[in-house]
Amino acid sequence: MSLTVGIVGMPNVGKSTLFNAITHSNAEVANYPFATINPNTAIVEVPDKRLDFLCNIFKPLRRIAATIEFTDIAGLVKGASKGEGLGNQFLANIRETDAICHVVRCFKNNDILHVDGSIDAIRDSETINLELIFADLETVENRISKIEKKAKTTKEPDTVFEYECLLLLKETLLNGKAIRTLQLNEQQTKIIKNFNLLTYKPMIYVANMGEDDIKNFNDNEQYMALKEYANKENAKIVPICAKVEADLLEITDDDEKKLFMDELGLKDSGLNNLIKIAYEILNLKTFLTCGHDECRAWTFKNGSKAPQCAGIIHSDFEKGFIKAEIYSYDDLVKYGSEQAIKDNGKYRIEGKDYVMQDGDIAFFRFNR
């Protein structure tokens, strides 16, 4: 399954620098608003040491990692929901993403202009969030106007339920809150997904820090304020220095790169941290397939059953599913080979009700 993350933020907060660093791309980086007009898109591999381990054992002809698509979307300004700046285009682009990566400027640099003239992480965050809220409010009110009369006159249960859901959404938005902050039941969730609301999408705040802040994020007042702000809406936050990520891109030697990261006190790259959080908030896991031809990582929704995961490989696999031969990555590490796993009774045959687990290594059998 494909995963798309939209990178958004005010103009000149470092979106395109971050995009270039994490995707090895060459999006335009300029010191003026709206340098990004058409969205830049790049697909990157999801780092997974398990896949590397499998390749060392099976020596496949191909190594195919899971991927994630990043889209660098035009900077947003106040009034975007009414078409200011590149607002309408921005909102159309963000609707196509699975999650939002909201880049917020937390560094000072007099040489890099800020569209509002000063650095204020909370103000910038609220500017974007309010524009998303206004856009969602318009969507909700338009739908209410279409079904309100029918809900009140016919009392048709499905229409009444949708109308009540819409009123809840409207109240939430009018209170300045994102839809993702609501605790929704399964039936409400099913209805709300149809509206493709912007504030319902999972959001990750990326605090773009200066090089001097990278060793101790907590000393940065803007970051600490943004962290508290994100926590209030149960959103995730990732501190990143886009400049450092760009510098890491230039280092090709793995040992030299590790030394550079050690000097900065970084345990992992910003890209890896961002992908981990994206998988977490979207409730995604990974299963693997391996053999002589290829070793491959596949992304699936947590809770999916074996036939559904087989269908990720090919729709015919799900339609004709017979069984899944399963063993865990951890057992492969422990025992060292498939044969040893079988000898120790850890090689399993699972049916259509088996719920796939992260790190499962699978071989699906199906009727052609």
Short mmCIF file of C-alpha atoms in Angstrom, two decimals:
data_model
loop_
_atom_site.label_atom_id
_atom_site.label_comp_id
_atom_site.label_asym_id
_atom_site.label_seq_id
_atom_site.Cartn_x
_atom_site.Cartn_y
_atom_site.Cartn_z
CA MET A 1 0.00 0.00 0.00
CA SER A 2 1.20 3.51 -0.80
CA LEU A 3 1.72 6.13 1.90
CA THR A 4 1.73 9.85 1.12
CA VAL A 5 2.84 12.57 3.52
CA GLY A 6 2.34 16.23 2.64
CA ILE A 7 4.97 18.69 3.90
CA VAL A 8 3.26 21.98 4.74
CA GLY A 9 4.09 25.18 6.56
CA MET A 10 4.35 28.95 6.29
CA PRO A 11 6.61 30.31 3.53
CA ASN A 12 10.35 30.27 4.32
CA VAL A 13 10.20 27.87 7.28
CA GLY A 14 12.52 25.33 5.65
CA LYS A 15 9.99 23.03 3.96
CA SER A 16 11.87 22.69 0.70
CA THR A 17 15.24 22.39 2.45
CA LEU A 18 13.82 19.57 4.54
CA PHE A 19 12.19 17.97 1.50
CA ASN A 20 15.47 18.03 -0.42
CA ALA A 21 17.39 16.57 2.51
CA ILE A 22 15.08 13.66 3.28
CA THR A 23 14.28 12.79 -0.33
CA HIS A 24 17.64 13.52 -2.01
CA SER A 25 15.79 15.90 -4.33
CA ASN A 26 16.42 19.33 -5.79
CA ALA A 27 13.31 21.35 -5.07
CA GLU A 28 13.82 25.10 -5.41
CA VAL A 29 14.97 26.76 -2.20
CA ALA A 30 14.64 30.54 -2.24
CA ASN A 31 14.50 33.41 0.24
CA TYR A 32 11.06 34.63 -0.75
CA PRO A 33 7.46 33.44 -0.27
CA PHE A 34 5.93 30.89 -2.66
CA ALA A 35 9.19 29.58 -4.10
CA THR A 36 7.27 26.30 -4.24
CA ILE A 37 4.27 26.68 -6.57
CA ASN A 38 3.69 23.23 -8.03
CA PRO A 39 4.08 20.50 -5.39
CA ASN A 40 7.36 18.60 -5.50
CA THR A 41 6.99 14.85 -5.01
CA ALA A 42 9.57 12.19 -4.26
CA ILE A 43 9.40 8.55 -3.18
CA VAL A 44 11.93 7.33 -0.61
CA GLU A 45 12.69 3.92 0.84
CA VAL A 46 11.60 3.11 4.37
CA PRO A 47 14.75 2.15 6.31
CA ASP A 48 14.44 -1.41 7.64
CA LYS A 49 17.38 -3.36 9.03
CA ARG A 50 15.27 -6.52 8.90
CA LEU A 51 15.26 -6.37 5.12
CA ASP A 52 19.05 -6.03 5.07
CA PHE A 53 19.33 -9.08 7.34
CA LEU A 54 17.13 -11.15 5.01
CA CYS A 55 19.20 -10.13 1.99
CA ASN A 56 22.37 -11.28 3.73
CA ILE A 57 20.82 -14.72 4.27
CA PHE A 58 18.93 -15.28 1.00
CA LYS A 59 21.24 -13.40 -1.40
CA PRO A 60 18.29 -12.37 -3.62
CA LEU A 61 18.51 -10.90 -7.10
CA ARG A 62 16.50 -7.89 -5.93
CA ARG A 63 16.04 -5.98 -2.67
CA ILE A 64 12.77 -4.02 -2.59
CA ALA A 65 12.03 -1.81 0.38
CA ALA A 66 8.68 -0.37 1.40
CA THR A 67 8.32 3.24 0.26
CA ILE A 68 6.81 6.49 1.43
CA GLU A 69 5.93 9.43 -0.80
CA PHE A 70 6.67 12.97 0.36
CA THR A 71 5.01 15.97 -1.27
CA ASP A 72 6.37 19.48 -0.69
CA ILE A 73 3.29 21.69 -0.88
CA ALA A 74 3.22 25.46 -1.42
CA GLY A 75 3.59 27.68 1.66
CA LEU A 76 0.35 28.71 3.33
CA VAL A 77 -0.56 32.20 4.52
CA LYS A 78 -3.44 33.74 6.43
CA GLY A 79 -6.57 33.79 4.28
CA ALA A 80 -5.66 30.67 2.27
CA SER A 81 -9.10 29.16 2.86
CA LYS A 82 -10.46 32.19 0.96
CA GLY A 83 -7.92 31.85 -1.82
CA GLU A 84 -5.15 34.11 -0.51
CA GLY A 85 -1.63 33.31 -1.69
CA LEU A 86 -1.79 29.86 -3.25
CA GLY A 87 -4.48 28.79 -0.82
CA ASN A 88 -6.92 26.95 -3.05
CA GLN A 89 -4.12 25.03 -4.75
CA PHE A 90 -2.56 24.24 -1.38
CA LEU A 91 -5.79 22.85 0.03
CA ALA A 92 -6.42 20.72 -3.05
CA ASN A 93 -2.94 19.21 -2.80
CA ILE A 94 -3.14 18.44 0.90
CA ARG A 95 -6.46 16.61 0.51
CA GLU A 96 -4.62 13.93 -1.46
CA THR A 97 -2.23 13.04 1.39
CA ASP A 98 -2.58 10.41 4.14
CA ALA A 99 -0.85 12.52 6.80
CA ILE A 100 0.38 16.08 7.26
CA CYS A 101 3.95 16.97 8.14
CA HIS A 102 3.65 20.52 9.49
CA VAL A 103 7.06 22.23 9.41
CA VAL A 104 7.34 25.06 11.93
CA ARG A 105 10.27 27.45 12.04
CA CYS A 106 11.99 27.41 15.43
CA PHE A 107 15.33 28.95 14.38
CA LYS A 108 16.48 32.56 14.10
CA ASN A 109 18.28 33.80 11.02
CA ASN A 110 18.13 37.44 9.98
CA ASP A 111 19.17 36.51 6.45
CA ILE A 112 16.06 34.37 5.92
CA LEU A 113 12.86 36.39 5.65
CA HIS A 114 9.71 35.49 7.54
CA VAL A 115 6.43 36.40 5.90
CA ASP A 116 5.14 37.86 9.20
CA GLY A 117 8.39 39.58 10.11
CA SER A 118 9.26 37.58 13.25
CA ILE A 119 9.71 34.05 14.60
CA ASP A 120 6.73 32.70 16.53
CA ALA A 121 6.11 28.94 16.38
CA ILE A 122 2.66 29.07 17.99
CA ARG A 123 1.42 31.93 15.79
CA ASP A 124 2.62 30.14 12.65
CA SER A 125 1.03 26.86 13.73
CA GLU A 126 -2.27 28.53 14.52
CA THR A 127 -2.26 30.33 11.16
CA ILE A 128 -2.13 27.06 9.26
CA ASN A 129 -4.44 25.17 11.61
CA LEU A 130 -7.09 27.88 11.46
CA GLU A 131 -7.00 27.90 7.66
CA LEU A 132 -7.51 24.14 7.65
CA ILE A 133 -10.37 24.55 10.13
CA PHE A 134 -12.01 27.24 7.97
CA ALA A 135 -11.75 25.01 4.91
CA ASP A 136 -13.30 22.07 6.78
CA LEU A 137 -16.04 24.30 8.18
CA GLU A 138 -17.03 25.29 4.65
CA THR A 139 -17.16 21.62 3.63
CA VAL A 140 -19.28 20.69 6.65
CA GLU A 141 -21.70 23.60 6.29
CA ASN A 142 -22.19 22.86 2.60
CA ARG A 143 -23.11 19.27 3.43
CA ILE A 144 -25.43 20.35 6.25
CA SER A 145 -27.33 22.63 3.88
CA LYS A 146 -27.89 19.69 1.52
CA ILE A 147 -29.31 17.20 4.03
CA GLU A 148 -30.75 19.33 6.85
CA LYS A 149 -34.28 19.52 5.45
CA LYS A 150 -34.39 15.78 4.71
CA ALA A 151 -33.06 14.91 8.17
CA LYS A 152 -35.71 17.02 9.89
CA THR A 153 -38.68 16.01 7.76
CA THR A 154 -38.24 12.38 6.72
CA LYS A 155 -36.49 11.20 9.91
CA GLU A 156 -34.66 8.63 7.78
CA PRO A 157 -32.20 7.02 10.27
CA ASP A 158 -29.03 7.17 8.14
CA THR A 159 -29.66 10.79 7.17
CA VAL A 160 -30.43 11.79 10.76
CA PHE A 161 -27.26 10.11 11.98
CA GLU A 162 -25.14 11.88 9.34
CA TYR A 163 -26.79 15.19 10.20
CA GLU A 164 -26.00 14.72 13.89
CA CYS A 165 -22.39 13.88 13.02
CA LEU A 166 -22.14 17.03 10.93
CA LEU A 167 -23.47 19.16 13.78
CA LEU A 168 -20.80 17.68 16.05
CA LEU A 169 -18.13 18.49 13.48
CA LYS A 170 -19.42 22.04 13.05
CA GLU A 171 -19.41 22.68 16.80
CA THR A 172 -15.85 21.32 17.09
CA LEU A 173 -14.57 23.47 14.23
CA LEU A 174 -16.33 26.60 15.51
CA ASN A 175 -14.50 26.05 18.81
CA GLY A 176 -11.22 26.18 16.90
CA LYS A 177 -10.43 22.48 17.32
CA ALA A 178 -9.29 19.91 14.75
CA ILE A 179 -11.60 16.99 13.98
CA ARG A 180 -8.80 14.53 14.87
CA THR A 181 -9.12 15.62 18.52
CA LEU A 182 -12.59 14.03 18.74
CA GLN A 183 -13.18 10.60 20.25
CA LEU A 184 -15.35 8.97 17.59
CA ASN A 185 -17.09 5.62 17.50
CA GLU A 186 -16.85 3.25 14.54
CA GLN A 187 -20.08 4.41 12.92
CA GLN A 188 -19.14 8.10 13.22
CA THR A 189 -15.69 7.40 11.81
CA LYS A 190 -17.19 5.67 8.78
CA ILE A 191 -19.38 8.70 8.03
CA ILE A 192 -16.66 11.29 8.59
CA LYS A 193 -14.15 9.57 6.30
CA ASN A 194 -16.44 10.36 3.37
CA PHE A 195 -15.84 14.09 3.78
CA ASN A 196 -12.03 13.95 3.42
CA LEU A 197 -11.59 16.65 6.05
CA LEU A 198 -8.18 18.27 6.37
CA THR A 199 -8.17 18.48 10.17
CA TYR A 200 -9.07 14.80 10.44
CA LYS A 201 -5.77 13.79 8.87
CA PRO A 202 -3.02 12.79 11.33
CA MET A 203 -0.49 15.57 11.84
CA ILE A 204 3.19 15.54 12.74
CA TYR A 205 4.75 18.81 13.82
CA VAL A 206 8.33 19.15 12.62
CA ALA A 207 10.22 21.74 14.64
CA ASN A 208 12.90 23.03 12.29
CA MET A 209 15.79 23.91 14.60
CA GLY A 210 19.05 25.77 14.17
CA GLU A 211 22.40 23.99 14.16
CA ASP A 212 23.18 25.36 17.62
CA ASP A 213 20.01 23.79 19.04
CA ILE A 214 20.50 20.27 17.73
CA LYS A 215 22.40 18.98 20.79
CA ASN A 216 19.79 20.14 23.26
CA PHE A 217 16.35 20.80 21.82
CA ASN A 218 14.90 21.65 25.21
CA ASP A 219 16.93 24.87 25.37
CA ASN A 220 14.98 26.26 22.42
CA GLU A 221 11.98 28.25 23.68
CA GLN A 222 10.12 28.02 20.39
CA TYR A 223 10.47 24.23 20.36
CA MET A 224 9.27 23.87 23.95
CA ALA A 225 6.23 26.06 23.25
CA LEU A 226 5.43 24.06 20.11
CA LYS A 227 5.84 20.79 21.99
CA GLU A 228 3.26 21.87 24.56
CA TYR A 229 0.96 23.06 21.78
CA ALA A 230 1.22 19.70 19.97
CA ASN A 231 0.63 17.73 23.16
CA LYS A 232 -2.65 19.56 23.77
CA GLU A 233 -4.08 18.22 20.52
CA ASN A 234 -2.49 14.77 20.93
CA ALA A 235 -0.22 15.36 17.93
CA LYS A 236 3.34 14.11 17.52
CA ILE A 237 6.35 16.40 17.29
CA VAL A 238 9.76 15.71 15.74
CA PRO A 239 12.70 18.10 16.23
CA ILE A 240 14.85 18.31 13.09
CA CYS A 241 17.56 20.60 11.78
CA ALA A 242 16.94 20.71 8.03
CA LYS A 243 20.41 22.19 7.50
CA VAL A 244 22.05 19.25 9.31
CA GLU A 245 19.92 16.79 7.32
CA ALA A 246 21.16 18.47 4.14
CA ASP A 247 24.77 18.19 5.36
CA LEU A 248 24.26 14.48 6.08
CA LEU A 249 23.10 14.04 2.51
CA GLU A 250 26.50 15.19 1.28
CA ILE A 251 28.36 12.54 3.32
CA THR A 252 28.57 9.29 1.37
CA ASP A 253 30.89 7.33 3.67
CA ASP A 254 28.89 5.47 6.34
CA ASP A 255 31.63 5.67 8.98
CA GLU A 256 32.10 9.39 8.40
CA LYS A 257 28.35 9.92 8.58
CA LYS A 258 28.14 8.03 11.88
CA LEU A 259 31.00 10.10 13.30
CA PHE A 260 29.26 13.31 12.26
CA MET A 261 26.01 12.19 13.90
CA ASP A 262 27.84 11.12 17.07
CA GLU A 263 29.42 14.56 17.35
CA LEU A 264 25.96 16.12 17.19
CA GLY A 265 24.48 13.59 19.59
CA LEU A 266 22.07 12.23 16.98
CA LYS A 267 21.02 8.59 17.32
CA ASP A 268 19.15 8.56 14.02
CA SER A 269 18.48 10.81 11.05
CA GLY A 270 15.50 13.12 10.88
CA LEU A 271 14.09 11.11 7.98
CA ASN A 272 14.13 7.86 9.95
CA ASN A 273 12.46 9.52 12.94
CA LEU A 274 9.83 11.09 10.71
CA ILE A 275 9.00 7.79 8.99
CA LYS A 276 8.75 5.95 12.32
CA ILE A 277 6.26 8.53 13.61
CA ALA A 278 4.30 8.46 10.33
CA TYR A 279 3.92 4.68 10.59
CA GLU A 280 2.88 5.03 14.22
CA ILE A 281 0.16 7.63 13.71
CA LEU A 282 -1.22 5.82 10.66
CA ASN A 283 -1.16 2.49 12.54
CA LEU A 284 1.00 0.78 9.91
CA LYS A 285 3.14 -2.34 10.20
CA THR A 286 5.47 -4.31 7.91
CA PHE A 287 5.53 -7.92 6.75
CA LEU A 288 8.26 -9.41 4.59
CA THR A 289 8.62 -11.91 1.77
CA CYS A 290 11.90 -13.51 0.79
CA GLY A 291 13.47 -15.96 -1.62
CA HIS A 292 16.06 -16.26 -4.37
CA ASP A 293 14.35 -13.77 -6.70
CA GLU A 294 13.74 -10.98 -4.18
CA CYS A 295 13.47 -9.94 -0.56
CA ARG A 296 10.76 -7.35 -0.07
CA ALA A 297 9.08 -5.32 2.67
CA TRP A 298 5.32 -4.66 2.48
CA THR A 299 3.30 -2.10 4.44
CA PHE A 300 -0.06 -3.09 5.91
CA LYS A 301 -2.66 -1.65 8.25
CA ASN A 302 -2.36 -3.03 11.76
CA GLY A 303 -5.11 -5.60 12.36
CA SER A 304 -5.21 -6.86 8.77
CA LYS A 305 -5.74 -10.56 8.24
CA ALA A 306 -3.63 -12.86 6.08
CA PRO A 307 -5.86 -12.70 2.95
CA GLN A 308 -5.84 -8.89 3.05
CA CYS A 309 -2.06 -8.81 3.25
CA ALA A 310 -1.85 -11.34 0.42
CA GLY A 311 -3.99 -8.94 -1.60
CA ILE A 312 -1.40 -6.18 -1.11
CA ILE A 313 0.97 -8.29 -3.21
CA HIS A 314 -1.66 -9.09 -5.84
CA SER A 315 -5.46 -9.01 -5.81
CA ASP A 316 -5.56 -12.62 -7.09
CA PHE A 317 -3.72 -13.72 -3.93
CA GLU A 318 -6.58 -12.47 -1.78
CA LYS A 319 -9.35 -13.84 -4.00
CA GLY A 320 -7.84 -17.33 -4.16
CA PHE A 321 -6.26 -17.39 -0.70
CA ILE A 322 -5.65 -20.90 0.67
CA LYS A 323 -3.18 -20.47 3.50
CA ALA A 324 -0.15 -18.54 4.67
CA GLU A 325 3.15 -20.09 5.68
CA ILE A 326 4.48 -17.83 8.44
CA TYR A 327 7.49 -17.42 10.68
CA SER A 328 8.76 -14.39 12.54
CA TYR A 329 11.83 -12.29 11.80
CA ASP A 330 12.90 -12.64 15.44
CA ASP A 331 12.88 -16.43 15.11
CA LEU A 332 14.99 -16.19 11.95
CA VAL A 333 17.54 -14.12 13.87
CA LYS A 334 17.44 -16.61 16.73
CA TYR A 335 17.73 -19.83 14.71
CA GLY A 336 19.62 -18.59 11.65
CA SER A 337 17.76 -20.35 8.82
CA GLU A 338 14.33 -21.45 7.62
CA GLN A 339 15.25 -25.10 8.12
CA ALA A 340 16.28 -24.46 11.73
CA ILE A 341 13.00 -22.63 12.30
CA LYS A 342 11.10 -25.67 10.98
CA ASP A 343 13.19 -28.03 13.09
CA ASN A 344 12.26 -26.03 16.19
CA GLY A 345 8.54 -25.96 15.41
CA LYS A 346 8.35 -22.23 14.71
CA TYR A 347 7.23 -22.51 11.06
CA ARG A 348 3.43 -22.14 11.06
CA ILE A 349 0.52 -22.69 8.69
CA GLU A 350 -2.12 -19.97 9.18
CA GLY A 351 -5.62 -19.65 7.72
CA LYS A 352 -7.82 -16.77 6.59
CA ASP A 353 -8.53 -15.56 10.16
CA TYR A 354 -4.89 -15.07 11.08
CA VAL A 355 -4.08 -11.47 12.03
CA MET A 356 -0.71 -10.53 10.57
CA GLN A 357 1.99 -9.27 12.91
CA ASP A 358 4.78 -6.77 12.38
CA GLY A 359 7.90 -8.63 11.23
CA ASP A 360 6.05 -11.69 9.91
CA ILE A 361 7.84 -13.41 7.04
CA ALA A 362 5.15 -14.85 4.80
CA PHE A 363 4.62 -17.15 1.84
CA PHE A 364 1.05 -17.13 0.54
CA ARG A 365 -0.57 -20.05 -1.25
CA PHE A 366 -3.60 -19.41 -3.45
CA ASN A 367 -5.79 -20.88 -6.19
CA ARG A 368 -5.04 -19.41 -9.59
#
